[in-house]
Amino acid sequence: MRKVLQPILAVALGLALGLGVTRIAGESPWHVLQILWRSAFGSNYDFGMTLFYSTPLILTGLAVAVPFQAGLFNIGAEGQLTLGALAAAAVGALWPVMPWPLAPVLATLAAILAGTVWGAIPGWLRARRGSHEVINTIMLNFIAAGLASYVTLYLLKNPDSQNPETRPIGAGYLIHQFGVFGGAPVSLALPLAVMAAVLVWILLWRTVLGYEMRAVGQSEPAARAAGINPGRIRIIAMSVAGGLAGLVGVGEVLGNAGKFRLGFSPEYGFIGIAVALLGRNQPVGVVASALLFGALHKGAADLDLETEHVTRELSLILQALIILSVSAEGLWSWMKKRREA
Amino acid sequence: MDSNSDTAAVMATSTTAAVELRGLTKHFGSVQANAGVNLRVEPGTIHGVIGENGAGKSTAMKMLYGIFPPDAGEILVNGKPCAWNSPADAIAAGIGMVHQHFMLAGPYSALDNILLGAEPLRWGMIVDRKKARAELQALASRYGLAVNWDEPIETLPVGVQQRIEILKLLYRDAQILILDEPTAVLTPQETNDLFRNLKKLRDEGKTILLITHKLREVMSFTDRVTVFRAGKVTGEVPTAQTNPQELANLMVGRKVVLNIDVPPARLREEQAIEVTDLCLAGTVAGSRHKLTEISFSVKRGEIVGIAGVEGNGQTELLQAILHPRDPRCRTSGTVKFLGEDVTSYETLRIRDLGVAVIPEDRQQEGLLLERPVSENFLLGLQRSPAFSHAGFLNSTNLQKAAAQAVEEYDVRPRDLTLPAGKLSGGNQQKLIVAREFQRKPRVLIAAQPTRGVDVGAIEFIHNRIVRARDEGAGVLLVSFELDDILTLSDRVLVMYEGRIVAEFSRSEVSERELGLKMAGS
């Protein structure tokens, strides 16, 4: 019970603190809350946009949660999703006449593969060379960004556009968008992300491999003594994470833009860390917290327009305050101890 | 050694007790750690405090030392009621404690470690080492605690480090010394030295509280003994009027067999373990080898004990035979299990030959402390057909087998959902034994099987190891506890500085001889 209650209370606390800040900025907190709510859930379109932002966050949240269960910290989801999207767009741009449904399947596999490779590299470096995945994933983010720029601007540049983006993918690649959301680009990528969460849950809690991952995450010496090869498990965990992050490319390229646009991600990979943290690194929790962060992202976009003093940055402050209150576990145990004393 | 001689303090009740605990009670959450503990320690005595793990003896001592306050009850020191806020108050009142894990700063000299936090100052700011050295020298020679003041502590033997811990207390003018499991890391000779020194301290008027689970030490070195069980004191007796059997029964609350009867081994022809010229080079070029040309064999149906002081290569030896592929564990030599050369095998494949392991550090290597008992029961068996099929776990079988094993091996409480870290040491060990014996072992490697385990569980684990032997397992037993080695082994090897330096058969082994070899002479 506490496991569910604690994140909810933390969110409430963070939200209250954030609204306190708007008060200081000279805006009525009630007014701000109303705008946030209306903007995130007010209409089919608004809710659709919330879902659209939540979809990649589910995937990046999982991409952080899976390695976390195996005792690894994946800061590289941003790079992994960049390459996933790039690979999907490249397949679509290079072979534009591919028929549906083969086309989206191929592009999806390409996205998964690219992300997997980008995740496997730091996994391998950690397992075989002992170099820390936090540093390597951060550096690989930069390399991925550079690589994506080069491919976009020099190899697959869209000749009909001034924007830094690749040639459009063939029509056979586009996946279904749901009509009920009034034009918000909610595509099949959403059920795909939810399905990924279900599969991750099965992996972690119902398979031998998942058990071994969690054993390594709990205690490497114990896992090793039991005959589990921690290095191999680490490589697998990071590869799975990379593949999950790579799937972000499906929603963006096949379900939304129809091409790879440089800088399309408002740092989904990093918000994914917060999503995983708030979701306690559990698939169900990740889906729920991705929804929350998606709503915050959408809701805050309109604050700028509809209020005098509050800007988009408030959303970032809110997110930061929520993360702070979630991570303040010390505070919780302190309060608990006081109650017992 | 005759400790209960006339030099022991007079036990007249008319004197004021050095320490008196009256009705001490302490809860942690829903757990009652102490329920009305009464304890009286006469000044100038060595007072044993014994009990199983979790019996509440450490809790009581920690309250006496001011680490946390009691919920109810009174602490009297020299007849005066005390209410500490922190150990600093207890220290000021003349109480000192040597913890099981020493609180020393490794790179600092002995002198600086002793002064740390109690530096004598000249002109209020400069540490007066000269004066301190003179004072300490006087203290050391008075109590016969010779120490080299200027060596970095980490280069000194454990026995000397402990001496420094004691000097630390004396320097702070402690009159009442609490020692928590002081002999866990000492050789038999160092243990004798320690107790000789403690007796000297007692004869100089200090009061000593000795927390231990070793009945032998209680019997030979204490004047009086208090027994804890389940948060209560179940007995307080003059040592001279009791015996180990009575103490063990008081500790466990039932009749315990202290030294189980081990029938002679019926050796089988097959070799269980054969190790040839096993070496592990030191990590730094030119440094001493961690393992040097180790060769030995264990037949099925035999228990071979490896005796030695902690840190003489036992850990490395175990790692080398269980992870022979790993270059960090083995640089040369071969390992065979059951006649099969496993030197190039992965650990999983070795374990699947029927090799059960009770790991040296059960919390680190043996268990996932935050995970439930059932998941711990699965560790290492997750790929066996009994518990998984095509990569998916079979939790029905697991729950059934775990429930059965917990029953058979008497793991308490019988709760499969409880995190393993919440079990007591003895029950954690029983859980590991239950799991490993699922394999129907043909080879059993038991490292420190009774470390930190209470008397009742020791009896149980000893019995199980002998049974495994009689069912045809070759057993390699590595233990720092001589009692384990002497009770169980059909043959004893002694390790010293990464080599096997002696071998004894069951009939020719003596404790004295073993002790000498363990110390390298």
mmCIF file of C-alpha atoms in Angstrom, chain B residues 60-251:
data_model
loop_
_atom_site.group_PDB
_atom_site.id
_atom_site.type_symbol
_atom_site.label_atom_id
_atom_site.label_comp_id
_atom_site.label_asym_id
_atom_site.label_seq_id
_atom_site.Cartn_x
_atom_site.Cartn_y
_atom_site.Cartn_z
ATOM 1 C CA ALA B 60 21.184 -4.424 25.960
ATOM 2 C CA MET B 61 24.872 -3.611 25.576
ATOM 3 C CA LYS B 62 24.147 -0.856 23.071
ATOM 4 C CA MET B 63 21.753 0.755 25.508
ATOM 5 C CA LEU B 64 24.391 0.533 28.193
ATOM 6 C CA TYR B 65 26.823 2.225 25.808
ATOM 7 C CA GLY B 66 24.334 4.972 24.947
ATOM 8 C CA ILE B 67 23.778 4.106 21.294
ATOM 9 C CA PHE B 68 20.020 4.218 21.850
ATOM 10 C CA PRO B 69 17.849 4.850 24.911
ATOM 11 C CA PRO B 70 15.695 2.168 26.548
ATOM 12 C CA ASP B 71 11.887 2.396 26.289
ATOM 13 C CA ALA B 72 11.663 1.532 29.944
ATOM 14 C CA GLY B 73 13.953 0.448 32.734
ATOM 15 C CA GLU B 74 17.007 1.776 34.469
ATOM 16 C CA ILE B 75 20.733 1.731 33.876
ATOM 17 C CA LEU B 76 22.912 2.118 36.965
ATOM 18 C CA VAL B 77 26.649 2.561 36.775
ATOM 19 C CA ASN B 78 28.464 2.309 40.098
ATOM 20 C CA GLY B 79 25.113 2.647 41.787
ATOM 21 C CA LYS B 80 24.158 5.890 40.054
ATOM 22 C CA PRO B 81 21.197 5.976 37.660
ATOM 23 C CA CYS B 82 22.198 7.131 34.186
ATOM 24 C CA ALA B 83 20.360 8.465 31.187
ATOM 25 C CA TRP B 84 22.688 8.748 28.254
ATOM 26 C CA ASN B 85 21.999 10.778 25.169
ATOM 27 C CA SER B 86 24.916 9.362 23.204
ATOM 28 C CA PRO B 87 27.977 7.143 23.580
ATOM 29 C CA ALA B 88 29.921 10.299 24.476
ATOM 30 C CA ASP B 89 28.024 10.413 27.779
ATOM 31 C CA ALA B 90 28.749 6.746 28.409
ATOM 32 C CA ILE B 91 32.437 7.251 27.652
ATOM 33 C CA ALA B 92 32.548 10.191 30.047
ATOM 34 C CA ALA B 93 31.119 7.892 32.711
ATOM 35 C CA GLY B 94 33.928 5.398 32.162
ATOM 36 C CA ILE B 95 32.325 2.903 29.790
ATOM 37 C CA GLY B 96 34.171 1.765 26.678
ATOM 38 C CA MET B 97 33.264 -0.645 23.909
ATOM 39 C CA VAL B 98 35.338 -2.621 21.421
ATOM 40 C CA HIS B 99 33.097 -3.347 18.468
ATOM 41 C CA GLN B 100 33.188 -6.562 16.526
ATOM 42 C CA HIS B 101 34.378 -4.631 13.498
ATOM 43 C CA PHE B 102 37.161 -2.391 14.650
ATOM 44 C CA MET B 103 36.706 1.353 14.400
ATOM 45 C CA LEU B 104 40.195 2.225 13.232
ATOM 46 C CA ALA B 105 41.554 4.482 10.498
ATOM 47 C CA GLY B 106 43.796 2.177 8.475
ATOM 48 C CA PRO B 107 46.525 4.476 7.195
ATOM 49 C CA TYR B 108 47.006 6.274 10.525
ATOM 50 C CA SER B 109 49.563 5.195 13.082
ATOM 51 C CA ALA B 110 48.555 3.389 16.235
ATOM 52 C CA LEU B 111 49.289 6.518 18.229
ATOM 53 C CA ASP B 112 47.094 8.764 16.092
ATOM 54 C CA ASN B 113 44.269 6.248 16.132
ATOM 55 C CA ILE B 114 44.281 6.219 19.907
ATOM 56 C CA LEU B 115 44.413 10.001 20.166
ATOM 57 C CA LEU B 116 41.732 10.603 17.531
ATOM 58 C CA GLY B 117 38.943 12.511 19.213
ATOM 59 C CA ALA B 118 40.792 12.814 22.532
ATOM 60 C CA GLU B 119 43.904 14.733 21.536
ATOM 61 C CA PRO B 120 45.843 16.307 24.408
ATOM 62 C CA LEU B 121 46.450 19.914 23.408
ATOM 63 C CA ARG B 122 49.307 22.254 24.125
ATOM 64 C CA TRP B 123 48.366 25.953 24.143
ATOM 65 C CA GLY B 124 44.910 24.860 23.189
ATOM 66 C CA MET B 125 45.745 24.037 19.608
ATOM 67 C CA ILE B 126 48.771 21.833 19.045
ATOM 68 C CA VAL B 127 48.482 18.099 19.576
ATOM 69 C CA ASP B 128 50.921 17.153 22.273
ATOM 70 C CA ARG B 129 52.062 13.818 20.908
ATOM 71 C CA LYS B 130 55.069 13.637 23.171
ATOM 72 C CA LYS B 131 53.022 13.802 26.328
ATOM 73 C CA ALA B 132 50.467 11.375 24.904
ATOM 74 C CA ARG B 133 53.173 8.925 23.923
ATOM 75 C CA ALA B 134 54.607 8.948 27.431
ATOM 76 C CA GLU B 135 51.196 8.402 28.966
ATOM 77 C CA LEU B 136 50.362 5.616 26.579
ATOM 78 C CA GLN B 137 53.710 3.960 27.102
ATOM 79 C CA ALA B 138 53.008 3.916 30.806
ATOM 80 C CA LEU B 139 49.556 2.452 30.243
ATOM 81 C CA ALA B 140 50.866 -0.166 27.853
ATOM 82 C CA SER B 141 53.593 -1.389 30.114
ATOM 83 C CA ARG B 142 51.278 -1.422 33.116
ATOM 84 C CA TYR B 143 48.887 -3.779 31.355
ATOM 85 C CA GLY B 144 51.481 -5.544 29.248
ATOM 86 C CA LEU B 145 49.939 -4.423 25.947
ATOM 87 C CA ALA B 146 52.991 -3.962 23.748
ATOM 88 C CA VAL B 147 52.296 -1.964 20.596
ATOM 89 C CA ASN B 148 54.443 -0.338 17.952
ATOM 90 C CA TRP B 149 53.130 3.240 18.055
ATOM 91 C CA ASP B 150 54.277 4.492 14.671
ATOM 92 C CA GLU B 151 53.259 1.778 12.207
ATOM 93 C CA PRO B 152 50.180 2.387 10.061
ATOM 94 C CA ILE B 153 47.418 0.353 11.654
ATOM 95 C CA GLU B 154 46.514 -1.542 8.489
ATOM 96 C CA THR B 155 49.945 -3.204 8.419
ATOM 97 C CA LEU B 156 49.544 -4.626 11.929
ATOM 98 C CA PRO B 157 48.109 -8.072 12.714
ATOM 99 C CA VAL B 158 44.495 -8.186 13.814
ATOM 100 C CA GLY B 159 45.440 -9.188 17.350
ATOM 101 C CA VAL B 160 47.528 -6.036 17.691
ATOM 102 C CA GLN B 161 44.780 -3.896 16.219
ATOM 103 C CA GLN B 162 42.506 -5.200 18.884
ATOM 104 C CA ARG B 163 45.093 -4.352 21.526
ATOM 105 C CA ILE B 164 45.047 -0.804 20.146
ATOM 106 C CA GLU B 165 41.279 -0.688 20.445
ATOM 107 C CA ILE B 166 41.604 -1.685 24.079
ATOM 108 C CA LEU B 167 44.315 0.905 24.691
ATOM 109 C CA LYS B 168 42.014 3.469 23.136
ATOM 110 C CA LEU B 169 39.496 2.739 25.866
ATOM 111 C CA LEU B 170 42.094 2.726 28.631
ATOM 112 C CA TYR B 171 43.465 6.046 27.400
ATOM 113 C CA ARG B 172 39.973 7.477 27.799
ATOM 114 C CA ASP B 173 40.046 6.117 31.315
ATOM 115 C CA ALA B 174 37.342 3.521 30.811
ATOM 116 C CA GLN B 175 36.629 1.464 33.925
ATOM 117 C CA ILE B 176 34.033 -0.780 32.306
ATOM 118 C CA LEU B 177 35.008 -2.442 29.032
ATOM 119 C CA ILE B 178 32.469 -4.048 26.703
ATOM 120 C CA LEU B 179 33.923 -6.430 24.119
ATOM 121 C CA ASP B 180 31.651 -7.605 21.342
ATOM 122 C CA GLU B 181 32.682 -11.017 19.939
ATOM 123 C CA PRO B 182 36.351 -10.158 20.361
ATOM 124 C CA THR B 183 37.789 -13.482 19.214
ATOM 125 C CA ALA B 184 35.986 -13.856 15.903
ATOM 126 C CA VAL B 185 39.074 -12.951 13.892
ATOM 127 C CA LEU B 186 41.872 -14.208 16.155
ATOM 128 C CA THR B 187 44.092 -17.295 16.050
ATOM 129 C CA PRO B 188 43.974 -19.565 19.096
ATOM 130 C CA GLN B 189 47.267 -18.054 20.273
ATOM 131 C CA GLU B 190 46.024 -14.506 19.833
ATOM 132 C CA THR B 191 42.886 -15.475 21.689
ATOM 133 C CA ASN B 192 44.951 -16.734 24.596
ATOM 134 C CA ASP B 193 46.961 -13.510 24.585
ATOM 135 C CA LEU B 194 43.792 -11.467 24.594
ATOM 136 C CA PHE B 195 42.340 -13.270 27.559
ATOM 137 C CA ARG B 196 45.614 -13.114 29.463
ATOM 138 C CA ASN B 197 45.507 -9.363 28.962
ATOM 139 C CA LEU B 198 41.858 -9.143 29.944
ATOM 140 C CA LYS B 199 42.633 -10.988 33.180
ATOM 141 C CA LYS B 200 45.408 -8.552 33.920
ATOM 142 C CA LEU B 201 42.983 -5.698 33.360
ATOM 143 C CA ARG B 202 40.500 -7.335 35.672
ATOM 144 C CA ASP B 203 43.111 -7.801 38.348
ATOM 145 C CA GLU B 204 43.910 -4.094 38.062
ATOM 146 C CA GLY B 205 40.302 -3.389 38.929
ATOM 147 C CA LYS B 206 38.625 -2.999 35.538
ATOM 148 C CA THR B 207 35.251 -4.554 34.880
ATOM 149 C CA ILE B 208 34.851 -6.447 31.646
ATOM 150 C CA LEU B 209 31.697 -7.447 29.797
ATOM 151 C CA LEU B 210 32.349 -10.132 27.227
ATOM 152 C CA ILE B 211 29.698 -10.675 24.565
ATOM 153 C CA THR B 212 30.272 -13.977 22.859
ATOM 154 C CA HIS B 213 28.621 -17.087 21.563
ATOM 155 C CA LYS B 214 31.606 -19.337 22.197
ATOM 156 C CA LEU B 215 30.885 -21.419 25.227
ATOM 157 C CA ARG B 216 34.491 -22.476 25.548
ATOM 158 C CA GLU B 217 35.592 -18.885 26.116
ATOM 159 C CA VAL B 218 32.855 -18.264 28.597
ATOM 160 C CA MET B 219 33.817 -21.371 30.538
ATOM 161 C CA SER B 220 37.508 -20.685 30.725
ATOM 162 C CA PHE B 221 37.745 -16.919 31.052
ATOM 163 C CA THR B 222 34.735 -15.486 32.832
ATOM 164 C CA ASP B 223 33.778 -15.194 36.474
ATOM 165 C CA ARG B 224 30.059 -14.989 35.969
ATOM 166 C CA VAL B 225 27.778 -15.375 33.031
ATOM 167 C CA THR B 226 24.396 -14.046 31.981
ATOM 168 C CA VAL B 227 22.384 -15.922 29.375
ATOM 169 C CA PHE B 228 19.920 -14.187 27.032
ATOM 170 C CA ARG B 229 17.110 -15.768 25.137
ATOM 171 C CA ALA B 230 14.347 -14.050 23.181
ATOM 172 C CA GLY B 231 14.959 -10.636 24.721
ATOM 173 C CA LYS B 232 15.029 -11.920 28.269
ATOM 174 C CA VAL B 233 17.647 -13.068 30.727
ATOM 175 C CA THR B 234 17.174 -16.778 31.268
ATOM 176 C CA GLY B 235 19.949 -17.289 33.726
ATOM 177 C CA GLU B 236 22.788 -15.685 35.616
ATOM 178 C CA VAL B 237 25.298 -18.052 37.162
ATOM 179 C CA PRO B 238 28.821 -18.138 38.534
ATOM 180 C CA THR B 239 30.909 -19.784 35.836
ATOM 181 C CA ALA B 240 32.426 -22.196 38.307
ATOM 182 C CA GLN B 241 29.014 -23.668 39.041
ATOM 183 C CA THR B 242 27.885 -24.324 35.501
ATOM 184 C CA ASN B 243 28.930 -26.269 32.446
ATOM 185 C CA PRO B 244 28.716 -25.775 28.690
ATOM 186 C CA GLN B 245 25.754 -28.099 28.353
ATOM 187 C CA GLU B 246 23.698 -26.171 30.874
ATOM 188 C CA LEU B 247 24.571 -22.853 29.238
ATOM 189 C CA ALA B 248 23.674 -24.150 25.795
ATOM 190 C CA ASN B 249 20.329 -25.395 27.070
ATOM 191 C CA LEU B 250 19.640 -21.996 28.652
ATOM 192 C CA MET B 251 20.517 -20.257 25.391
#
